[in-house]
Amino acid sequence: MSRSTIDETILVLNAGSSSVKFSLFAESSASAPELVLHGRVEGLYASPKFAAKDASGARIGGKDWGEGATLDHDGAVGFLLDWLQQQLGASHKVKAVGHRVVHGGTEFSAPARIDTRVVARLEKLVPLAPLHQPHNLALIKILLARSPELPQVACFDTAFHRSQPDVAQSFALPAEYAESGVRRYGFHGLSYEYIAAVLPQFDPRAAAGRTVALHLGNGASMCAIRAGRSVATTMGFTPLDGLPMGTRCGAIDPGVLLYLINERGMDARAMENLLYHQSGLLGVSGLSSDMRTLEASNEPRAKAAIDLFVYRIGRELGSLAAALGGLDAIVFTAGIGENSVLIRERVCRDAAWLGVDLDAEANRAGGPCIGRAGSRVSAWVIPTNEELMIARHTRATLRTSASRPILDPRSHGCNE
Ligand code: ADP
């Protein structure tokens, strides 16, 4: 599709503390949203840079503001909207914006059309995700102020997991804590929802049955999916729980935290820095959070970090298979899951007891099917596409909300 012939698009935004990632999808009523271009503005408030690529990965734009330039989120959005207009011509219109929003709490179990009431409800969830939610909300509010007529849709990383039984969402704490929101929410939901949506094309038996999806990136988690719905996941109240990650610790005995407070005198800020930024693959290896670097290293501590990562995946796989009452398929996705032959091979070999029978050749070739024909549990490599999931949700939410008054709570996709 030539960019100059595209009239209407859906802009997908993913805001972090110092970056805004974007993807633009062509919108036509006839076909599925189609990627036109994508990129990021990063280094906000310090050393801002912009880079964009077309759908084939060819570079189509770049800018470096230089060290010390103070581009903020508002400036980044303004720059991006102007750049898009230049790229796509005067007749082009961004029809709607879809946002990745980390936390939907218990009330948002589906995407929500944004208005000031929804923003107020999302603000209340900031204490549950203080490192991410404020940046997601900042972008939403900037666009509400700049273009109040532009439809915006919030798509939540937690929403897919709201189908889990209560028992899977509970901590064994006094009830008052659960009532005030201390419960397992789960994350990476847009990725798992995408995998669940495409799995029928690969493996209809597993799609109707029991699958564990492994989203292994810098952030890493696993999800038990039965007939397309989440029934359990490794991340909990925050994206710290479960697997060791690039720099996050994963599951940890809460007694360790008490020890760090009582014996090491650590305060909340020091603990946050340790658990979110100094642990995981980086902490164990002392070398890097990047799996490629660890795989290429001969350092014993790099090997120890990989061993722990694989071991924890194996333990969680057994646990999630128990939650499912059996297993029909495993699916690898995200940076490590899609690209690391070694990690997939080791995870599959350790899962032989569950019925996974790896086809080593197919694994080296990158799949999609990496299990032998006749394997009791099939094994797949399926690239995730959270941005496309957001574009689809944005389009569907607009269509639904167009037929309802905007203040109807049902149009926000929440459970009230
Ligand atoms: P994020 O969670 O930031 O989106 P990604 O999904 O991009 O992260 O995953 C990043 C991880 O994927 C890094 O640890 C990186 O080393 C790993 N990775 C990417 N390519 C490969 C590869 N070819 N082999 C091993 N690991 C890889």
CSV table of C-alpha atoms and ligand atoms in Angstrom, one decimal:
chain,number,residue,atom,x,y,z
A,1,MET,CA,0.0,0.0,0.0
A,2,SER,CA,1.4,3.4,-0.9
A,3,ARG,CA,1.5,5.8,2.0
A,4,SER,CA,0.1,8.7,0.0
A,5,THR,CA,-3.1,6.7,-0.8
A,6,ILE,CA,-3.9,6.1,2.9
A,7,ASP,CA,-6.8,8.3,4.1
A,8,GLU,CA,-7.6,7.0,7.6
A,9,THR,CA,-5.4,5.4,10.2
A,10,ILE,CA,-5.4,4.1,13.7
A,11,LEU,CA,-2.4,5.2,15.8
A,12,VAL,CA,-1.2,2.8,18.5
A,13,LEU,CA,0.8,4.4,21.3
A,14,ASN,CA,2.8,2.8,24.1
A,15,ALA,CA,4.2,5.3,26.5
A,16,GLY,CA,7.1,4.7,28.9
A,17,SER,CA,8.8,7.1,31.3
A,18,SER,CA,11.3,8.3,28.7
A,19,SER,CA,9.9,6.9,25.4
A,20,VAL,CA,6.8,6.8,23.2
A,21,LYS,CA,6.6,3.8,20.9
A,22,PHE,CA,4.1,4.1,18.0
A,23,SER,CA,2.6,2.0,15.2
A,24,LEU,CA,0.3,3.3,12.5
A,25,PHE,CA,-2.3,1.0,10.9
A,26,ALA,CA,-4.3,1.7,7.8
A,27,GLU,CA,-8.0,1.6,8.5
A,28,SER,CA,-10.5,0.4,6.0
A,29,SER,CA,-13.9,-1.1,6.8
A,30,ALA,CA,-13.2,-4.0,4.5
A,31,SER,CA,-10.0,-5.5,5.8
A,32,ALA,CA,-8.0,-6.0,9.0
A,33,PRO,CA,-5.9,-3.1,10.2
A,34,GLU,CA,-2.6,-3.2,8.2
A,35,LEU,CA,0.7,-1.9,9.5
A,36,VAL,CA,1.9,1.2,7.6
A,37,LEU,CA,4.8,2.4,9.8
A,38,HIS,CA,6.2,2.2,13.3
A,39,GLY,CA,8.9,3.6,15.4
A,40,ARG,CA,9.7,5.4,18.7
A,41,VAL,CA,10.8,8.7,20.3
A,42,GLU,CA,13.2,7.8,23.1
A,43,GLY,CA,15.5,9.6,25.5
A,44,LEU,CA,12.9,12.1,26.5
A,45,TYR,CA,14.1,14.7,29.0
A,46,ALA,CA,17.7,13.8,28.3
A,47,SER,CA,18.9,13.0,24.8
A,48,PRO,CA,15.8,12.7,22.6
A,49,LYS,CA,15.9,10.6,19.4
A,50,PHE,CA,13.3,9.7,16.9
A,51,ALA,CA,13.3,6.8,14.4
A,52,ALA,CA,10.6,5.4,12.1
A,53,LYS,CA,10.5,2.4,9.7
A,54,ASP,CA,7.9,1.3,7.2
A,55,ALA,CA,6.1,-2.0,7.3
A,56,SER,CA,9.1,-3.7,5.6
A,57,GLY,CA,11.5,-2.4,8.1
A,58,ALA,CA,13.1,0.2,5.9
A,59,ARG,CA,14.1,3.4,7.7
A,60,ILE,CA,11.8,6.3,6.7
A,61,GLY,CA,12.6,8.9,9.3
A,62,GLY,CA,15.0,9.9,12.0
A,63,LYS,CA,16.0,12.9,14.2
A,64,ASP,CA,18.4,13.5,17.0
A,65,TRP,CA,17.8,16.5,19.2
A,66,GLY,CA,21.2,16.1,20.9
A,67,GLU,CA,22.4,15.7,24.4
A,68,GLY,CA,20.6,17.9,27.0
A,69,ALA,CA,17.6,18.7,24.8
A,70,THR,CA,14.5,18.6,26.9
A,71,LEU,CA,11.8,17.1,24.7
A,72,ASP,CA,8.9,16.1,27.0
A,73,HIS,CA,5.9,13.8,26.3
A,74,ASP,CA,3.8,16.6,25.1
A,75,GLY,CA,6.6,17.7,22.7
A,76,ALA,CA,7.0,14.2,21.5
A,77,VAL,CA,3.3,13.8,20.7
A,78,GLY,CA,3.3,17.1,18.9
A,79,PHE,CA,6.3,16.2,16.8
A,80,LEU,CA,4.9,12.8,16.0
A,81,LEU,CA,1.5,14.1,14.8
A,82,ASP,CA,3.2,16.7,12.6
A,83,TRP,CA,5.6,14.1,11.2
A,84,LEU,CA,2.7,11.8,10.4
A,85,GLN,CA,0.8,14.6,8.6
A,86,GLN,CA,3.9,15.3,6.5
A,87,GLN,CA,4.5,11.6,5.7
A,88,LEU,CA,0.9,10.8,4.7
A,89,GLY,CA,-0.3,14.1,3.2
A,90,ALA,CA,-3.0,16.6,3.9
A,91,SER,CA,-5.9,14.3,3.2
A,92,HIS,CA,-4.7,11.8,5.8
A,93,LYS,CA,-6.5,11.6,9.1
A,94,VAL,CA,-5.8,9.7,12.3
A,95,LYS,CA,-9.2,8.3,13.0
A,96,ALA,CA,-8.5,7.0,16.5
A,97,VAL,CA,-5.7,6.4,18.9
A,98,GLY,CA,-5.3,3.1,20.8
A,99,HIS,CA,-3.2,3.1,24.0
A,100,ARG,CA,-1.4,0.3,25.7
A,101,VAL,CA,-2.4,0.9,29.4
A,102,VAL,CA,-0.7,-1.3,31.9
A,103,HIS,CA,-3.4,-1.5,34.5
A,104,GLY,CA,-7.2,-1.9,34.3
A,105,GLY,CA,-7.7,-3.1,37.8
A,106,THR,CA,-10.6,-5.4,38.5
A,107,GLU,CA,-13.1,-3.2,36.7
A,108,PHE,CA,-11.8,-3.1,33.2
A,109,SER,CA,-12.0,-6.6,31.7
A,110,ALA,CA,-12.1,-5.2,28.1
A,111,PRO,CA,-10.8,-2.2,26.2
A,112,ALA,CA,-12.5,1.2,27.1
A,113,ARG,CA,-13.4,4.2,25.1
A,114,ILE,CA,-11.7,7.1,26.9
A,115,ASP,CA,-13.5,10.1,28.3
A,116,THR,CA,-12.8,12.2,31.4
A,117,ARG,CA,-14.7,9.7,33.6
A,118,VAL,CA,-12.6,6.8,32.4
A,119,VAL,CA,-9.4,8.9,32.9
A,120,ALA,CA,-10.5,9.6,36.5
A,121,ARG,CA,-11.0,5.8,37.1
A,122,LEU,CA,-7.6,5.0,35.6
A,123,GLU,CA,-5.9,7.6,37.8
A,124,LYS,CA,-7.2,5.7,40.8
A,125,LEU,CA,-5.2,2.7,39.6
A,126,VAL,CA,-1.8,4.6,39.7
A,127,PRO,CA,-0.9,3.2,43.1
A,128,LEU,CA,-1.1,-0.3,41.6
A,129,ALA,CA,1.4,0.5,38.8
A,130,PRO,CA,3.2,3.7,39.8
A,131,LEU,CA,6.1,3.0,37.4
A,132,HIS,CA,4.0,2.7,34.3
A,133,GLN,CA,0.4,3.9,34.6
A,134,PRO,CA,1.3,7.6,35.0
A,135,HIS,CA,3.1,7.7,31.7
A,136,ASN,CA,0.2,5.9,29.9
A,137,LEU,CA,-2.2,8.4,31.4
A,138,ALA,CA,0.1,11.4,30.6
A,139,LEU,CA,-0.2,10.6,26.9
A,140,ILE,CA,-4.0,10.1,27.1
A,141,LYS,CA,-4.4,13.5,28.8
A,142,ILE,CA,-2.1,15.3,26.4
A,143,LEU,CA,-4.2,14.0,23.4
A,144,LEU,CA,-7.5,14.9,25.2
A,145,ALA,CA,-6.3,18.4,25.7
A,146,ARG,CA,-4.8,18.8,22.1
A,147,SER,CA,-7.7,17.0,20.2
A,148,PRO,CA,-10.7,16.5,22.4
A,149,GLU,CA,-12.7,15.2,19.4
A,150,LEU,CA,-10.1,12.5,18.6
A,151,PRO,CA,-11.5,9.1,19.8
A,152,GLN,CA,-9.1,7.3,22.1
A,153,VAL,CA,-9.3,3.7,23.4
A,154,ALA,CA,-7.4,2.2,26.4
A,155,CYS,CA,-6.3,-1.4,26.0
A,156,PHE,CA,-5.1,-3.1,29.2
A,157,ASP,CA,-2.3,-5.5,29.9
A,158,THR,CA,-4.4,-6.9,32.7
A,159,ALA,CA,-7.8,-7.4,31.0
A,160,PHE,CA,-7.2,-10.8,29.4
A,161,HIS,CA,-6.6,-12.3,32.9
A,162,ARG,CA,-9.9,-11.3,34.3
A,163,SER,CA,-11.4,-14.5,33.1
A,164,GLN,CA,-9.4,-16.4,35.7
A,165,PRO,CA,-11.2,-18.2,38.5
A,166,ASP,CA,-11.1,-16.3,41.8
A,167,VAL,CA,-8.7,-18.8,43.3
A,168,ALA,CA,-6.1,-18.0,40.7
A,169,GLN,CA,-6.4,-14.3,41.5
A,170,SER,CA,-6.1,-14.6,45.2
A,171,PHE,CA,-3.3,-14.2,47.8
A,172,ALA,CA,-3.7,-15.9,51.2
A,173,LEU,CA,-4.0,-12.5,53.0
A,174,PRO,CA,-6.8,-11.3,55.3
A,175,ALA,CA,-9.9,-10.5,53.2
A,176,GLU,CA,-9.7,-6.7,53.7
A,177,TYR,CA,-6.5,-6.7,51.6
A,178,ALA,CA,-8.1,-8.4,48.6
A,179,GLU,CA,-11.1,-6.1,48.9
A,180,SER,CA,-8.8,-3.1,48.6
A,181,GLY,CA,-7.2,-4.4,45.5
A,182,VAL,CA,-4.3,-6.6,46.7
A,183,ARG,CA,-4.7,-9.5,44.4
A,184,ARG,CA,-3.1,-11.2,41.4
A,185,TYR,CA,-3.8,-9.2,38.2
A,186,GLY,CA,-1.3,-10.7,35.7
A,187,PHE,CA,0.2,-8.8,32.7
A,188,HIS,CA,1.3,-9.3,29.1
A,189,GLY,CA,-2.4,-9.8,28.4
A,190,LEU,CA,-2.4,-8.2,25.0
A,191,SER,CA,0.3,-10.5,23.9
A,192,TYR,CA,-1.5,-13.6,25.2
A,193,GLU,CA,-4.8,-12.5,23.7
A,194,TYR,CA,-3.0,-12.2,20.3
A,195,ILE,CA,-1.5,-15.7,20.7
A,196,ALA,CA,-4.9,-17.1,21.7
A,197,ALA,CA,-6.5,-15.3,18.7
A,198,VAL,CA,-4.1,-16.8,16.1
A,199,LEU,CA,-3.6,-20.2,17.7
A,200,PRO,CA,-6.5,-21.8,15.9
A,201,GLN,CA,-4.7,-21.2,12.5
A,202,PHE,CA,-1.7,-23.3,13.8
A,203,ASP,CA,-3.2,-25.9,16.1
A,204,PRO,CA,-7.0,-26.1,16.4
A,205,ARG,CA,-6.9,-28.9,18.9
A,206,ALA,CA,-4.7,-26.9,21.3
A,207,ALA,CA,-6.7,-23.7,20.7
A,208,ALA,CA,-9.9,-25.5,21.9
A,209,GLY,CA,-7.9,-27.2,24.7
A,210,ARG,CA,-5.0,-26.4,27.1
A,211,THR,CA,-2.0,-24.3,26.1
A,212,VAL,CA,0.8,-22.6,28.0
A,213,ALA,CA,2.1,-19.5,26.2
A,214,LEU,CA,5.6,-18.3,27.2
A,215,HIS,CA,6.2,-14.6,26.6
A,216,LEU,CA,9.9,-14.4,27.1
A,217,GLY,CA,11.3,-10.9,26.5
A,218,ASN,CA,13.0,-8.4,28.8
A,219,GLY,CA,9.8,-8.8,30.8
A,220,ALA,CA,8.9,-12.5,30.9
A,221,SER,CA,5.8,-14.4,32.0
A,222,MET,CA,3.8,-17.5,31.2
A,223,CYS,CA,0.1,-18.0,30.8
A,224,ALA,CA,-2.2,-21.0,31.0
A,225,ILE,CA,-4.9,-20.6,28.4
A,226,ARG,CA,-8.0,-22.9,28.1
A,227,ALA,CA,-10.1,-22.6,25.0
A,228,GLY,CA,-8.8,-19.1,24.4
A,229,ARG,CA,-9.2,-17.8,28.0
A,230,SER,CA,-6.6,-17.1,30.6
A,231,VAL,CA,-6.9,-19.4,33.6
A,232,ALA,CA,-3.6,-18.7,35.4
A,233,THR,CA,-0.4,-16.6,34.9
A,234,THR,CA,3.0,-16.2,36.5
A,235,MET,CA,2.9,-12.4,37.1
A,236,GLY,CA,0.8,-11.3,40.0
A,237,PHE,CA,0.0,-8.0,41.8
A,238,THR,CA,2.9,-6.4,39.8
A,239,PRO,CA,5.0,-7.5,36.8
A,240,LEU,CA,7.7,-8.5,39.3
A,241,ASP,CA,6.3,-11.9,40.1
A,242,GLY,CA,7.0,-15.2,38.4
A,243,LEU,CA,10.0,-15.8,36.1
A,244,PRO,CA,13.4,-14.1,36.6
A,245,MET,CA,13.6,-11.4,33.9
A,246,GLY,CA,16.2,-9.1,32.3
A,247,THR,CA,16.6,-7.1,35.5
A,248,ARG,CA,13.6,-8.2,37.6
A,249,CYS,CA,13.9,-10.9,40.3
A,250,GLY,CA,10.6,-12.8,39.6
A,251,ALA,CA,9.1,-14.9,42.4
A,252,ILE,CA,10.9,-14.4,45.7
A,253,ASP,CA,10.2,-15.5,49.3
A,254,PRO,CA,8.5,-12.5,50.9
A,255,GLY,CA,10.7,-13.3,54.0
A,256,VAL,CA,13.7,-12.0,51.9
A,257,LEU,CA,12.0,-8.6,51.8
A,258,LEU,CA,11.5,-8.6,55.5
A,259,TYR,CA,15.2,-9.5,56.0
A,260,LEU,CA,16.3,-6.7,53.7
A,261,ILE,CA,14.3,-4.2,55.6
A,262,ASN,CA,15.1,-5.4,59.1
A,263,GLU,CA,18.7,-6.5,58.7
A,264,ARG,CA,20.0,-4.5,55.8
A,265,GLY,CA,18.0,-1.3,56.6
A,266,MET,CA,16.8,-1.0,53.0
A,267,ASP,CA,14.0,1.4,52.4
A,268,ALA,CA,11.2,1.1,49.7
A,269,ARG,CA,13.2,3.0,47.1
A,270,ALA,CA,16.3,0.8,47.5
A,271,MET,CA,14.2,-2.3,47.4
A,272,GLU,CA,12.4,-1.1,44.2
A,273,ASN,CA,15.7,-0.5,42.6
A,274,LEU,CA,17.1,-3.9,43.6
A,275,LEU,CA,14.0,-5.9,42.6
A,276,TYR,CA,13.1,-4.1,39.4
A,277,HIS,CA,16.5,-3.0,38.0
A,278,GLN,CA,19.4,-4.9,39.5
A,279,SER,CA,18.1,-8.5,39.7
A,280,GLY,CA,17.1,-11.2,37.2
A,281,LEU,CA,19.6,-12.1,34.4
A,282,LEU,CA,21.6,-9.0,35.1
A,283,GLY,CA,21.9,-9.6,38.8
A,284,VAL,CA,22.8,-13.3,38.7
A,285,SER,CA,25.2,-12.9,35.8
A,286,GLY,CA,26.7,-9.6,36.9
A,287,LEU,CA,27.2,-9.1,33.2
A,288,SER,CA,24.1,-8.3,31.2
A,289,SER,CA,20.3,-8.4,31.1
A,290,ASP,CA,20.5,-9.3,27.4
A,291,MET,CA,20.1,-13.0,26.6
A,292,ARG,CA,22.2,-12.7,23.5
A,293,THR,CA,25.2,-11.5,25.5
A,294,LEU,CA,24.7,-14.3,28.1
A,295,GLU,CA,24.5,-17.0,25.4
A,296,ALA,CA,27.7,-15.7,23.8
A,297,SER,CA,29.6,-15.6,27.1
A,298,ASN,CA,31.9,-18.3,28.7
A,299,GLU,CA,31.5,-16.7,32.1
A,300,PRO,CA,30.2,-19.3,34.7
A,301,ARG,CA,27.9,-16.6,36.1
A,302,ALA,CA,26.3,-16.1,32.6
A,303,LYS,CA,25.7,-19.8,32.5
A,304,ALA,CA,24.2,-19.7,36.1
A,305,ALA,CA,21.8,-17.0,35.0
A,306,ILE,CA,20.6,-19.0,32.0
A,307,ASP,CA,20.3,-22.1,34.1
A,308,LEU,CA,18.1,-20.3,36.6
A,309,PHE,CA,16.0,-18.8,33.9
A,310,VAL,CA,15.4,-22.3,32.3
A,311,TYR,CA,14.9,-24.0,35.7
A,312,ARG,CA,12.2,-21.5,36.7
A,313,ILE,CA,10.4,-21.8,33.4
A,314,GLY,CA,10.3,-25.6,33.9
A,315,ARG,CA,8.9,-25.2,37.5
A,316,GLU,CA,6.2,-22.7,36.3
A,317,LEU,CA,5.3,-24.9,33.3
A,318,GLY,CA,4.5,-27.8,35.7
A,319,SER,CA,2.5,-25.5,37.9
A,320,LEU,CA,0.5,-24.0,34.9
A,321,ALA,CA,-0.1,-27.5,33.5
A,322,ALA,CA,-1.6,-28.4,36.9
A,323,ALA,CA,-3.9,-25.4,36.7
A,324,LEU,CA,-5.0,-26.6,33.3
A,325,GLY,CA,-5.4,-30.2,34.4
A,326,GLY,CA,-3.1,-31.3,31.5
A,327,LEU,CA,-1.4,-29.8,28.5
A,328,ASP,CA,-1.9,-29.9,24.7
A,329,ALA,CA,0.6,-27.3,23.5
A,330,ILE,CA,3.3,-24.8,24.4
A,331,VAL,CA,3.9,-21.6,22.5
A,332,PHE,CA,7.1,-19.5,22.6
A,333,THR,CA,6.9,-15.8,21.9
A,334,ALA,CA,8.6,-12.4,22.4
A,335,GLY,CA,12.3,-11.6,21.9
A,336,ILE,CA,13.8,-14.7,23.6
A,337,GLY,CA,10.9,-17.0,22.8
A,338,GLU,CA,10.9,-16.1,19.1
A,339,ASN,CA,14.7,-16.0,18.7
A,340,SER,CA,16.6,-18.1,21.1
A,341,VAL,CA,17.1,-21.6,19.7
A,342,LEU,CA,19.0,-22.6,22.9
A,343,ILE,CA,16.4,-21.5,25.4
A,344,ARG,CA,13.6,-23.2,23.4
A,345,GLU,CA,15.6,-26.4,23.2
A,346,ARG,CA,16.4,-26.5,26.9
A,347,VAL,CA,12.8,-25.7,27.9
A,348,CYS,CA,11.4,-28.3,25.6
A,349,ARG,CA,13.9,-31.0,26.7
A,350,ASP,CA,13.1,-30.4,30.3
A,351,ALA,CA,9.4,-30.6,29.5
A,352,ALA,CA,9.7,-34.1,27.9
A,353,TRP,CA,8.0,-35.6,31.0
A,354,LEU,CA,4.9,-33.6,30.1
A,355,GLY,CA,4.8,-35.0,26.5
A,356,VAL,CA,6.8,-32.4,24.6
A,357,ASP,CA,9.0,-34.0,21.9
A,358,LEU,CA,11.3,-31.4,20.4
A,359,ASP,CA,12.2,-31.5,16.7
A,360,ALA,CA,15.7,-30.0,17.0
A,361,GLU,CA,16.0,-29.3,13.3
A,362,ALA,CA,12.6,-27.5,13.2
A,363,ASN,CA,13.7,-25.6,16.3
A,364,ARG,CA,16.9,-24.4,14.6
A,365,ALA,CA,14.8,-23.3,11.6
A,366,GLY,CA,12.6,-21.2,13.9
A,367,GLY,CA,9.4,-23.1,13.6
A,368,PRO,CA,6.5,-22.3,13.6
A,369,CYS,CA,6.0,-26.0,14.6
A,370,ILE,CA,9.0,-27.2,16.7
A,371,GLY,CA,7.5,-30.5,18.0
A,372,ARG,CA,7.8,-33.8,16.3
A,373,ALA,CA,4.8,-35.1,14.4
A,374,GLY,CA,2.9,-37.3,16.9
A,375,SER,CA,4.2,-35.4,20.0
A,376,ARG,CA,1.6,-35.6,22.7
A,377,VAL,CA,2.1,-31.9,23.4
A,378,SER,CA,2.7,-29.8,20.4
A,379,ALA,CA,5.3,-26.9,20.5
A,380,TRP,CA,5.2,-23.7,18.5
A,381,VAL,CA,7.0,-20.4,17.9
A,382,ILE,CA,4.5,-17.7,17.2
A,383,PRO,CA,5.6,-14.0,17.0
A,384,THR,CA,3.4,-11.9,19.1
A,385,ASN,CA,1.8,-8.6,17.9
A,386,GLU,CA,0.5,-6.5,20.7
A,387,GLU,CA,0.2,-3.4,18.5
A,388,LEU,CA,-2.1,-5.2,16.0
A,389,MET,CA,-4.2,-6.4,19.0
A,390,ILE,CA,-4.6,-2.8,20.1
A,391,ALA,CA,-5.5,-1.6,16.6
A,392,ARG,CA,-8.1,-4.3,16.4
A,393,HIS,CA,-9.5,-3.5,19.8
A,394,THR,CA,-9.5,0.2,19.0
A,395,ARG,CA,-11.5,-0.3,15.8
A,396,ALA,CA,-14.0,-2.7,17.5
A,397,THR,CA,-14.5,-0.5,20.5
A,398,LEU,CA,-15.2,2.5,18.3
A,399,ARG,CA,-17.8,0.6,16.3
A,400,THR,CA,-19.5,-0.6,19.5
A,401,SER,CA,-19.4,2.8,21.2
A,402,ALA,CA,-20.7,4.5,18.1
A,403,SER,CA,-23.9,2.7,18.6
A,404,ARG,CA,-24.2,3.6,22.3
A,405,PRO,CA,-24.3,6.8,24.3
A,406,ILE,CA,-20.7,7.6,25.4
A,407,LEU,CA,-21.6,7.7,29.1
A,408,ASP,CA,-23.2,4.2,29.1
A,409,PRO,CA,-20.8,2.2,31.3
A,410,ARG,CA,-21.1,-0.8,29.0
A,411,SER,CA,-19.3,1.2,26.3
A,412,HIS,CA,-16.3,1.3,28.6
A,413,GLY,CA,-16.1,-2.5,28.7
A,414,CYS,CA,-16.1,-2.6,32.4
A,415,ASN,CA,-17.7,-5.0,34.8
A,416,GLU,CA,-20.0,-2.8,36.8
B,1,ADP,P1,10.8,-6.3,25.7
B,1,ADP,O1,10.2,-7.0,26.8
B,1,ADP,O2,11.7,-5.2,26.0
B,1,ADP,O3,9.8,-6.0,24.5
B,1,ADP,P2,11.9,-8.2,23.8
B,1,ADP,O4,10.6,-9.0,23.6
B,1,ADP,O5,12.4,-7.4,22.6
B,1,ADP,O6,11.9,-7.3,25.1
B,1,ADP,O7,13.0,-9.2,24.1
B,1,ADP,C1,14.3,-8.8,24.4
B,1,ADP,C2,15.2,-10.1,24.8
B,1,ADP,O8,15.2,-10.9,23.6
B,1,ADP,C3,16.6,-9.7,25.1
B,1,ADP,O9,17.0,-10.5,26.3
B,1,ADP,C4,17.3,-10.2,23.9
B,1,ADP,O10,18.7,-10.6,24.2
B,1,ADP,C5,16.5,-11.4,23.5
B,1,ADP,N1,16.8,-11.8,22.1
B,1,ADP,C6,16.5,-11.2,21.0
B,1,ADP,N2,17.1,-11.8,19.9
B,1,ADP,C7,17.7,-12.9,20.4
B,1,ADP,C8,18.4,-14.0,19.9
B,1,ADP,N3,18.6,-14.1,18.6
B,1,ADP,N4,18.9,-15.0,20.7
B,1,ADP,C9,18.7,-14.9,22.1
B,1,ADP,N5,18.0,-13.9,22.6
B,1,ADP,C10,17.5,-12.9,21.8
